[in-house]
Amino acid sequence: MLGGKNILLGITGGIAAYKTTFLVRLLIKAGANVKIVLTESASSFVSPLTLATLSKNPVLSSFVNEEGGATDWNNHVELGLWADLMIVAPATANTLSKMASGTCDNLLLACYLSAKCPVFFAPAMDLDMYKHPSSIASFKKLKSFGNIMILATSGELASGLHGEGRMAEPEDIVKFINGHLQKGLPLSGKKVLITAGPTYEAIDPVRFIGNHASGQMGYELANAAANLGAEVILVSGPSHFTVSHELITLRKVISAEEMYNEVHLHYEAIDVAICAAAVADYTPKTVATQKIKKKESEFSIELVKTKDILLSLGNQKKDQFLVGFALETENELENAKVKLKKKNLDAIVLNSLNDKGAGFGKPTNKITFIDKNSTITPFELKTKAEVAKDIFDEILKRYHA
Ligand code: CTP
């Protein structure tokens, strides 16, 4: 959820400020760009140098950049507009009250007032301060502005007292924000199943029948679905691609049979399924237990048909929106439409090997999206990441849960 997002982190002067070093690391690890604004008192609790090193950006705390001349000022409006989201953590009673009243006597508050993005605040204070009617009034007012409160937790406080007021742990802050961002997305709460990659059909312990599919199209589809908020199960044959999105669960398989079994384990609970794998159509009838030695000048392997995963999913389809791929070399549209019907699909993505840059083992693809009403939508040659987004745009136009 946070990958590529611009996050403005405002740190105020409470002991929990030391935990923001971990928060910054988690945000950076999640792929976010982080800029930090500190109040003056916050720098007594956490070092600007540590935060600048972790965030890879200068840490700002005053309206004027101390290193520059009088004209070199830190533009709070630009910072506020740069941010896709702002987090104030820890948020002290003092800063929360100022945010609620529109006071603007430091850079952090000026950024807050300039920010148009969602603002999260994670209070941290002693238990009596947390319960004080004045703090509660600030929380209410900020929530009425649309700001989002990350509740403090209960436990031992810096004062030695026990109670509510501890800033949420950095992991929980990140989880909370992820959950919040996910909620507003079009596939939030939905489960998407994707098959990817080639399959390897064993001949003997050292040899197999495979194909040139890299798996990239399926992995990009998984990323696109996760970016739309879906929980994704990616069933992949051998591929060097990896997943980093926390909403994607990767299930690695090798053969067509294993892919068939893994896919069917999940299918019933799935909302959208896309079969992008290049599954072997045939597999050796028997697998030699020992390495086959060369003897005769000619050698043949008896092959039997694999189970068609997509066909089976089409036959069992209830409410799932089912999408297949068709890789064709001739009569492309006609062949794709036949597959769509035969496999009971909602849509099929056609790749033609006649199109330059399309298909296997390339970072680009050129597709035509065909739905079950025979509406045909052709696309230009694009990167596979862009193609994956186009495919989900088309699915979202047609899939209504
Ligand atoms: N597919 C599958 N299981 C198989 C074979 C294919 O799930 N055993 C899926 C592919 O993932 C793809 C679609 O079926 O989404 C079409 O695959 P393709 O190889 O183009 O077509 P086939 O049905 O195998 O027919 P043919 O090879 O005769 O073109």
Short mmCIF file of C-alpha atoms and ligand atoms in Angstrom, two decimals:
data_model
loop_
_atom_site.label_atom_id
_atom_site.label_comp_id
_atom_site.label_asym_id
_atom_site.label_seq_id
_atom_site.Cartn_x
_atom_site.Cartn_y
_atom_site.Cartn_z
CA MET A 1 0.00 0.00 0.00
CA LEU A 2 2.81 2.41 0.88
CA GLY A 3 5.09 1.69 -2.08
CA GLY A 4 5.93 4.93 -3.91
CA LYS A 5 3.85 7.06 -1.52
CA ASN A 6 5.21 10.40 -0.32
CA ILE A 7 4.93 10.46 3.45
CA LEU A 8 5.46 13.53 5.58
CA LEU A 9 6.24 12.46 9.13
CA GLY A 10 5.77 15.10 11.82
CA ILE A 11 7.53 14.26 15.09
CA THR A 12 6.68 16.17 18.25
CA GLY A 13 8.42 16.30 21.63
CA GLY A 14 7.54 13.20 23.59
CA ILE A 15 9.70 10.30 24.76
CA ALA A 16 7.99 8.05 22.18
CA ALA A 17 9.85 10.11 19.53
CA TYR A 18 12.74 7.63 19.82
CA LYS A 19 10.47 4.96 18.34
CA THR A 20 10.05 6.96 15.15
CA THR A 21 13.47 5.74 14.01
CA PHE A 22 11.86 2.28 13.69
CA LEU A 23 8.79 3.80 12.06
CA VAL A 24 10.94 5.52 9.43
CA ARG A 25 12.75 2.28 8.69
CA LEU A 26 9.47 0.42 8.23
CA LEU A 27 8.10 3.11 5.92
CA ILE A 28 11.27 3.12 3.83
CA LYS A 29 11.24 -0.68 3.71
CA ALA A 30 7.66 -0.54 2.44
CA GLY A 31 8.91 1.58 -0.47
CA ALA A 32 7.67 4.99 0.72
CA ASN A 33 9.50 8.31 0.25
CA VAL A 34 9.77 9.89 3.67
CA LYS A 35 10.37 13.53 4.63
CA ILE A 36 10.49 14.49 8.27
CA VAL A 37 9.55 17.65 10.12
CA LEU A 38 10.52 17.88 13.78
CA THR A 39 9.31 20.30 16.41
CA GLU A 40 12.12 21.92 18.35
CA SER A 41 11.44 19.86 21.47
CA ALA A 42 11.33 16.60 19.49
CA SER A 43 15.03 16.95 18.65
CA SER A 44 15.82 16.53 22.37
CA PHE A 45 14.37 13.01 22.15
CA VAL A 46 15.58 11.84 18.75
CA SER A 47 18.54 12.94 16.70
CA PRO A 48 17.87 14.72 13.38
CA LEU A 49 21.03 13.07 12.03
CA THR A 50 19.66 9.58 12.73
CA LEU A 51 16.34 10.45 11.09
CA ALA A 52 18.01 12.10 8.08
CA THR A 53 20.21 9.03 7.58
CA LEU A 54 17.28 6.63 7.82
CA SER A 55 14.93 8.68 5.64
CA LYS A 56 17.67 9.67 3.16
CA ASN A 57 16.29 13.21 3.27
CA PRO A 58 17.25 16.32 5.26
CA VAL A 59 15.21 16.72 8.43
CA LEU A 60 13.49 20.08 8.74
CA SER A 61 12.45 21.92 11.86
CA SER A 62 12.36 25.63 11.23
CA PHE A 63 10.88 27.93 8.61
CA VAL A 64 14.35 29.04 7.58
CA ASN A 65 16.99 26.63 6.44
CA GLU A 66 19.82 27.27 8.91
CA GLU A 67 22.51 26.39 6.37
CA GLY A 68 21.29 28.83 3.72
CA GLY A 69 20.87 32.58 3.69
CA ALA A 70 17.81 34.55 4.74
CA THR A 71 16.06 33.72 1.45
CA ASP A 72 16.56 29.98 1.88
CA TRP A 73 13.35 28.93 3.60
CA ASN A 74 11.59 25.63 4.03
CA ASN A 75 8.43 25.86 2.01
CA HIS A 76 5.64 24.37 4.13
CA VAL A 77 3.12 24.70 1.30
CA GLU A 78 5.28 22.66 -1.04
CA LEU A 79 5.85 20.03 1.66
CA GLY A 80 2.15 19.87 2.45
CA LEU A 81 1.29 19.40 -1.21
CA TRP A 82 4.13 16.91 -1.81
CA ALA A 83 2.69 14.54 0.78
CA ASP A 84 0.33 11.72 -0.19
CA LEU A 85 -0.20 11.30 3.51
CA MET A 86 0.98 12.92 6.71
CA ILE A 87 1.61 11.14 9.99
CA VAL A 88 2.04 13.03 13.25
CA ALA A 89 3.72 10.58 15.63
CA PRO A 90 4.15 10.92 18.47
CA ALA A 91 1.48 13.58 18.73
CA THR A 92 1.72 15.41 22.06
CA ALA A 93 -1.23 17.04 23.81
CA ASN A 94 0.33 20.41 23.01
CA THR A 95 0.63 19.82 19.25
CA LEU A 96 -2.80 18.17 19.02
CA SER A 97 -4.38 21.16 20.70
CA LYS A 98 -2.60 23.51 18.31
CA MET A 99 -3.65 21.42 15.30
CA ALA A 100 -7.24 21.54 16.54
CA SER A 101 -7.20 25.30 17.03
CA GLY A 102 -5.27 26.23 13.88
CA THR A 103 -2.26 27.60 15.73
CA CYS A 104 0.71 27.91 13.41
CA ASP A 105 3.85 28.65 15.38
CA ASN A 106 6.21 26.04 13.92
CA LEU A 107 6.99 24.36 10.60
CA LEU A 108 5.17 21.13 11.50
CA LEU A 109 1.93 23.00 12.18
CA ALA A 110 2.30 25.06 9.00
CA CYS A 111 2.75 21.82 7.02
CA TYR A 112 -0.30 20.34 8.73
CA LEU A 113 -2.41 23.35 7.77
CA SER A 114 -1.12 23.21 4.18
CA ALA A 115 -1.58 19.46 3.71
CA LYS A 116 -4.49 18.36 1.53
CA CYS A 117 -3.77 14.66 2.03
CA PRO A 118 -5.08 12.28 4.72
CA VAL A 119 -3.50 13.08 8.10
CA PHE A 120 -2.96 10.38 10.71
CA PHE A 121 -2.06 11.23 14.30
CA ALA A 122 -0.76 8.85 16.95
CA PRO A 123 -1.14 10.44 20.40
CA ALA A 124 1.43 9.75 23.10
CA MET A 125 1.01 11.16 26.59
CA ASP A 126 0.58 10.26 30.22
CA LEU A 127 -2.66 8.50 31.18
CA ASP A 128 -4.27 11.51 32.89
CA MET A 129 -3.38 13.77 29.99
CA TYR A 130 -4.86 11.24 27.55
CA LYS A 131 -8.13 11.18 29.46
CA HIS A 132 -8.31 14.92 30.05
CA PRO A 133 -11.44 16.54 28.55
CA SER A 134 -9.20 18.98 26.73
CA SER A 135 -7.29 16.14 24.96
CA ILE A 136 -10.55 14.36 24.19
CA ALA A 137 -11.89 17.62 22.71
CA SER A 138 -8.78 17.87 20.49
CA PHE A 139 -9.20 14.28 19.27
CA LYS A 140 -12.85 14.96 18.45
CA LYS A 141 -12.13 18.20 16.65
CA LEU A 142 -9.33 16.64 14.58
CA LYS A 143 -11.56 13.71 13.66
CA SER A 144 -14.24 16.18 12.59
CA PHE A 145 -11.63 17.66 10.20
CA GLY A 146 -11.26 14.18 8.69
CA ASN A 147 -7.95 13.43 10.42
CA ILE A 148 -7.48 9.81 11.44
CA MET A 149 -6.57 8.87 15.00
CA ILE A 150 -4.29 5.92 15.70
CA LEU A 151 -5.33 5.02 19.22
CA ALA A 152 -2.75 5.01 22.00
CA THR A 153 -2.29 1.70 23.77
CA SER A 154 -2.19 0.71 27.41
CA GLY A 155 0.97 -0.21 29.31
CA GLU A 156 3.86 1.18 31.28
CA LEU A 157 4.35 4.88 30.65
CA ALA A 158 7.53 6.94 30.82
CA SER A 159 6.27 8.45 34.10
CA GLY A 160 6.34 4.98 35.67
CA LEU A 161 2.54 4.89 35.80
CA HIS A 162 0.48 2.23 34.07
CA GLY A 163 -2.40 3.05 31.76
CA GLU A 164 -3.55 4.30 28.38
CA GLY A 165 -1.39 6.80 26.53
CA ARG A 166 1.50 4.84 24.97
CA MET A 167 2.01 5.62 21.32
CA ALA A 168 1.01 2.68 19.11
CA GLU A 169 4.05 0.57 18.18
CA PRO A 170 5.63 1.46 14.79
CA GLU A 171 4.58 -1.91 13.27
CA ASP A 172 0.99 -1.26 14.37
CA ILE A 173 1.05 2.28 12.98
CA VAL A 174 2.15 0.92 9.59
CA LYS A 175 -0.45 -1.87 9.75
CA PHE A 176 -3.16 0.62 10.67
CA ILE A 177 -2.30 2.95 7.80
CA ASN A 178 -2.07 0.07 5.33
CA GLY A 179 -5.47 -1.18 6.46
CA HIS A 180 -6.95 2.28 6.14
CA LEU A 181 -5.56 2.83 2.64
CA GLN A 182 -6.69 -0.62 1.58
CA LYS A 183 -10.28 -0.04 2.71
CA GLY A 184 -10.91 2.62 0.11
CA LEU A 185 -9.61 0.53 -2.79
CA PRO A 186 -11.87 -1.10 -5.39
CA LEU A 187 -10.77 -4.70 -4.68
CA SER A 188 -10.54 -4.34 -0.91
CA GLY A 189 -11.96 -7.44 0.78
CA LYS A 190 -11.75 -9.41 -2.47
CA LYS A 191 -9.63 -12.49 -3.14
CA VAL A 192 -7.81 -12.79 -6.43
CA LEU A 193 -6.14 -15.96 -7.72
CA ILE A 194 -3.48 -15.78 -10.41
CA THR A 195 -1.48 -18.49 -12.13
CA ALA A 196 1.92 -17.56 -13.54
CA GLY A 197 5.02 -18.93 -15.16
CA PRO A 198 5.83 -22.11 -17.00
CA THR A 199 5.43 -25.62 -15.68
CA TYR A 200 8.22 -28.19 -15.75
CA GLU A 201 7.23 -31.76 -16.56
CA ALA A 202 9.81 -34.22 -15.30
CA ILE A 203 11.29 -36.80 -17.68
CA ASP A 204 13.78 -38.24 -15.22
CA PRO A 205 15.52 -36.86 -12.08
CA VAL A 206 17.56 -34.35 -14.14
CA ARG A 207 15.47 -33.48 -17.19
CA PHE A 208 12.14 -31.85 -17.85
CA ILE A 209 9.90 -30.48 -20.58
CA GLY A 210 9.36 -26.75 -20.08
CA ASN A 211 8.74 -23.55 -22.00
CA HIS A 212 10.08 -20.00 -22.27
CA ALA A 213 7.49 -18.25 -20.08
CA SER A 214 9.21 -16.03 -17.47
CA GLY A 215 6.14 -15.56 -15.27
CA GLN A 216 6.43 -11.77 -15.42
CA MET A 217 2.88 -11.14 -16.70
CA GLY A 218 1.38 -13.14 -13.82
CA TYR A 219 3.59 -11.43 -11.21
CA GLU A 220 2.62 -7.99 -12.58
CA LEU A 221 -1.04 -9.00 -12.44
CA ALA A 222 -0.56 -10.01 -8.81
CA ASN A 223 1.02 -6.60 -8.04
CA ALA A 224 -1.77 -4.75 -9.83
CA ALA A 225 -4.44 -6.69 -7.91
CA ALA A 226 -2.69 -6.09 -4.57
CA ASN A 227 -2.35 -2.37 -5.37
CA LEU A 228 -6.13 -2.34 -5.85
CA GLY A 229 -6.50 -3.75 -2.32
CA ALA A 230 -7.12 -7.43 -3.12
CA GLU A 231 -5.70 -10.33 -1.18
CA VAL A 232 -3.82 -12.26 -3.84
CA ILE A 233 -2.84 -15.90 -4.12
CA LEU A 234 -0.21 -16.25 -6.81
CA VAL A 235 0.34 -19.84 -7.91
CA SER A 236 3.57 -19.81 -9.85
CA GLY A 237 5.59 -22.33 -11.76
CA PRO A 238 9.40 -21.95 -11.75
CA SER A 239 10.23 -18.24 -12.16
CA HIS A 240 13.01 -15.94 -11.00
CA PHE A 241 10.50 -13.20 -10.11
CA THR A 242 9.74 -12.55 -6.45
CA VAL A 243 6.93 -10.84 -4.56
CA SER A 244 7.27 -8.08 -2.01
CA HIS A 245 3.68 -6.87 -1.56
CA GLU A 246 2.29 -8.00 1.77
CA LEU A 247 -1.12 -8.75 0.24
CA ILE A 248 0.38 -11.37 -2.08
CA THR A 249 0.81 -14.98 -0.97
CA LEU A 250 3.11 -16.88 -3.29
CA ARG A 251 2.58 -20.62 -3.77
CA LYS A 252 5.36 -22.17 -5.79
CA VAL A 253 4.70 -25.28 -7.85
CA ILE A 254 6.62 -27.13 -10.53
CA SER A 255 4.38 -29.32 -12.65
CA ALA A 256 0.97 -28.83 -14.27
CA GLU A 257 -0.46 -31.40 -11.85
CA GLU A 258 0.85 -29.47 -8.82
CA MET A 259 -0.52 -26.20 -10.24
CA TYR A 260 -3.91 -27.83 -10.81
CA ASN A 261 -4.04 -29.10 -7.22
CA GLU A 262 -2.86 -25.83 -5.64
CA VAL A 263 -5.31 -23.70 -7.65
CA HIS A 264 -8.25 -25.92 -6.74
CA LEU A 265 -7.41 -25.64 -3.03
CA HIS A 266 -8.27 -21.93 -3.14
CA TYR A 267 -10.78 -21.50 -5.96
CA GLU A 268 -14.01 -21.74 -3.98
CA ALA A 269 -13.24 -18.64 -1.87
CA ILE A 270 -11.97 -16.62 -4.84
CA ASP A 271 -13.67 -13.59 -6.40
CA VAL A 272 -11.49 -13.06 -9.48
CA ALA A 273 -9.23 -15.69 -11.07
CA ILE A 274 -6.78 -15.09 -13.91
CA CYS A 275 -4.88 -17.94 -15.52
CA ALA A 276 -1.75 -16.40 -17.01
CA ALA A 277 0.46 -19.48 -16.68
CA ALA A 278 1.88 -21.23 -19.70
CA VAL A 279 0.89 -24.70 -18.55
CA ALA A 280 2.35 -27.68 -20.37
CA ASP A 281 -0.33 -29.38 -22.44
CA TYR A 282 1.44 -32.74 -22.26
CA THR A 283 3.52 -34.50 -19.65
CA PRO A 284 5.60 -37.72 -19.81
CA LYS A 285 3.42 -40.76 -19.13
CA THR A 286 6.03 -42.13 -16.75
CA VAL A 287 8.95 -40.43 -15.02
CA ALA A 288 12.14 -42.49 -15.01
CA THR A 289 13.41 -42.96 -11.49
CA GLN A 290 17.05 -42.97 -12.65
CA LYS A 291 18.78 -40.72 -15.19
CA ILE A 292 18.04 -42.04 -18.68
CA LYS A 293 21.26 -43.20 -20.38
CA LYS A 294 21.82 -42.61 -24.07
CA LYS A 295 21.75 -45.86 -26.06
CA GLU A 296 19.71 -46.01 -29.27
CA SER A 297 20.10 -43.37 -31.99
CA GLU A 298 16.44 -42.55 -31.67
CA PHE A 299 14.51 -42.05 -28.51
CA SER A 300 10.91 -41.11 -27.84
CA ILE A 301 8.91 -40.22 -24.79
CA GLU A 302 5.26 -41.07 -24.51
CA LEU A 303 3.28 -38.03 -23.46
CA VAL A 304 -0.19 -37.76 -21.99
CA LYS A 305 -2.43 -34.71 -21.76
CA THR A 306 -2.26 -32.60 -18.61
CA LYS A 307 -5.47 -31.47 -16.94
CA ASP A 308 -6.66 -28.10 -18.25
CA ILE A 309 -6.76 -25.95 -15.12
CA LEU A 310 -8.70 -23.09 -16.68
CA LEU A 311 -11.29 -25.43 -18.22
CA SER A 312 -11.82 -27.05 -14.84
CA LEU A 313 -12.24 -23.63 -13.16
CA GLY A 314 -14.76 -22.65 -15.85
CA ASN A 315 -16.74 -25.83 -15.22
CA GLN A 316 -16.83 -25.23 -11.46
CA LYS A 317 -17.49 -21.48 -11.73
CA LYS A 318 -20.10 -19.98 -9.38
CA ASP A 319 -19.70 -16.24 -8.79
CA GLN A 320 -16.05 -16.01 -9.76
CA PHE A 321 -15.01 -13.65 -12.55
CA LEU A 322 -12.76 -15.88 -14.61
CA VAL A 323 -10.16 -14.64 -17.08
CA GLY A 324 -7.90 -16.70 -19.32
CA PHE A 325 -5.05 -15.93 -21.68
CA ALA A 326 -4.74 -17.08 -25.25
CA LEU A 327 -1.43 -17.11 -27.06
CA GLU A 328 -2.16 -17.47 -30.75
CA THR A 329 -0.24 -17.45 -34.01
CA GLU A 330 -3.13 -17.52 -36.52
CA ASN A 331 -6.88 -16.72 -36.62
CA GLU A 332 -6.18 -14.99 -33.33
CA LEU A 333 -9.56 -13.40 -32.54
CA GLU A 334 -11.56 -16.42 -33.65
CA ASN A 335 -9.41 -18.88 -31.69
CA ALA A 336 -9.53 -16.69 -28.58
CA LYS A 337 -13.33 -16.42 -28.75
CA VAL A 338 -13.62 -20.20 -29.08
CA LYS A 339 -11.43 -20.66 -25.96
CA LEU A 340 -13.50 -18.09 -24.05
CA LYS A 341 -16.69 -19.99 -24.77
CA LYS A 342 -15.29 -23.50 -24.35
CA LYS A 343 -13.73 -22.69 -20.98
CA ASN A 344 -16.78 -20.71 -19.73
CA LEU A 345 -14.76 -17.50 -19.16
CA ASP A 346 -15.89 -13.96 -18.46
CA ALA A 347 -13.04 -12.58 -20.52
CA ILE A 348 -9.91 -13.63 -22.34
CA VAL A 349 -6.66 -11.75 -22.92
CA LEU A 350 -5.27 -12.37 -26.37
CA ASN A 351 -1.56 -12.20 -27.16
CA SER A 352 -0.57 -12.67 -30.71
CA LEU A 353 2.92 -13.92 -31.41
CA ASN A 354 2.64 -11.95 -34.67
CA ASP A 355 2.84 -8.70 -32.68
CA LYS A 356 6.39 -7.49 -32.12
CA GLY A 357 7.24 -7.23 -28.40
CA ALA A 358 4.28 -9.37 -27.31
CA GLY A 359 4.20 -12.67 -25.46
CA PHE A 360 6.86 -14.78 -23.84
CA GLY A 361 10.07 -13.76 -22.14
CA LYS A 362 9.79 -10.04 -23.00
CA PRO A 363 9.24 -7.11 -20.64
CA THR A 364 6.46 -5.78 -22.88
CA ASN A 365 3.17 -7.12 -24.14
CA LYS A 366 0.47 -6.19 -26.63
CA ILE A 367 -2.94 -7.49 -25.75
CA THR A 368 -6.54 -7.51 -26.87
CA PHE A 369 -9.15 -7.87 -24.14
CA ILE A 370 -12.25 -9.79 -25.22
CA ASP A 371 -15.24 -10.18 -22.93
CA LYS A 372 -18.03 -12.75 -23.05
CA ASN A 373 -20.27 -10.35 -24.99
CA SER A 374 -17.57 -10.30 -27.68
CA THR A 375 -16.63 -6.69 -26.91
CA ILE A 376 -13.09 -6.37 -28.22
CA THR A 377 -10.69 -3.84 -26.68
CA PRO A 378 -7.23 -3.68 -28.28
CA PHE A 379 -4.28 -2.04 -26.49
CA GLU A 380 -0.96 -0.60 -27.60
CA LEU A 381 2.39 -2.26 -26.85
CA LYS A 382 3.16 -1.48 -23.19
CA THR A 383 5.28 -2.69 -20.28
CA LYS A 384 3.80 -5.74 -18.57
CA ALA A 385 3.13 -3.64 -15.43
CA GLU A 386 1.01 -1.25 -17.52
CA VAL A 387 -0.70 -4.14 -19.28
CA ALA A 388 -1.62 -5.63 -15.89
CA LYS A 389 -3.26 -2.33 -14.88
CA ASP A 390 -5.19 -2.21 -18.17
CA ILE A 391 -6.45 -5.76 -17.60
CA PHE A 392 -7.73 -4.87 -14.13
CA ASP A 393 -9.33 -1.65 -15.46
CA GLU A 394 -11.27 -3.81 -17.91
CA ILE A 395 -12.17 -6.37 -15.21
CA LEU A 396 -13.39 -3.63 -12.86
CA LYS A 397 -15.67 -2.24 -15.58
CA ARG A 398 -17.38 -5.63 -15.77
CA TYR A 399 -17.03 -7.22 -12.33
CA HIS A 400 -19.69 -6.17 -9.84
CA ALA A 401 -19.57 -8.16 -6.63
N1 CTP B 1 -4.40 -23.38 -19.39
C1 CTP B 1 -4.54 -24.02 -18.17
N2 CTP B 1 -4.20 -25.33 -18.04
C2 CTP B 1 -3.71 -26.02 -19.09
C3 CTP B 1 -3.54 -25.38 -20.34
C4 CTP B 1 -3.90 -24.06 -20.45
O1 CTP B 1 -4.99 -23.39 -17.21
N3 CTP B 1 -3.38 -27.29 -18.92
C5 CTP B 1 -4.81 -21.99 -19.50
C6 CTP B 1 -3.69 -20.99 -19.73
O2 CTP B 1 -3.21 -20.51 -18.48
C7 CTP B 1 -4.40 -19.90 -20.51
C8 CTP B 1 -5.46 -20.64 -21.30
O3 CTP B 1 -5.63 -21.88 -20.64
O4 CTP B 1 -5.06 -18.99 -19.67
C9 CTP B 1 -5.19 -20.89 -22.72
O5 CTP B 1 -3.95 -21.49 -22.90
P1 CTP B 1 -3.42 -21.82 -24.35
O6 CTP B 1 -2.14 -22.58 -24.23
O7 CTP B 1 -3.43 -20.59 -25.21
O8 CTP B 1 -4.56 -22.69 -24.93
P2 CTP B 1 -4.89 -24.20 -24.77
O9 CTP B 1 -6.21 -24.27 -24.12
O10 CTP B 1 -3.78 -24.96 -24.15
O11 CTP B 1 -5.10 -24.62 -26.29
P3 CTP B 1 -4.01 -24.74 -27.48
O12 CTP B 1 -2.70 -25.06 -26.82
O13 CTP B 1 -4.56 -25.82 -28.29
O14 CTP B 1 -4.03 -23.41 -28.17
#
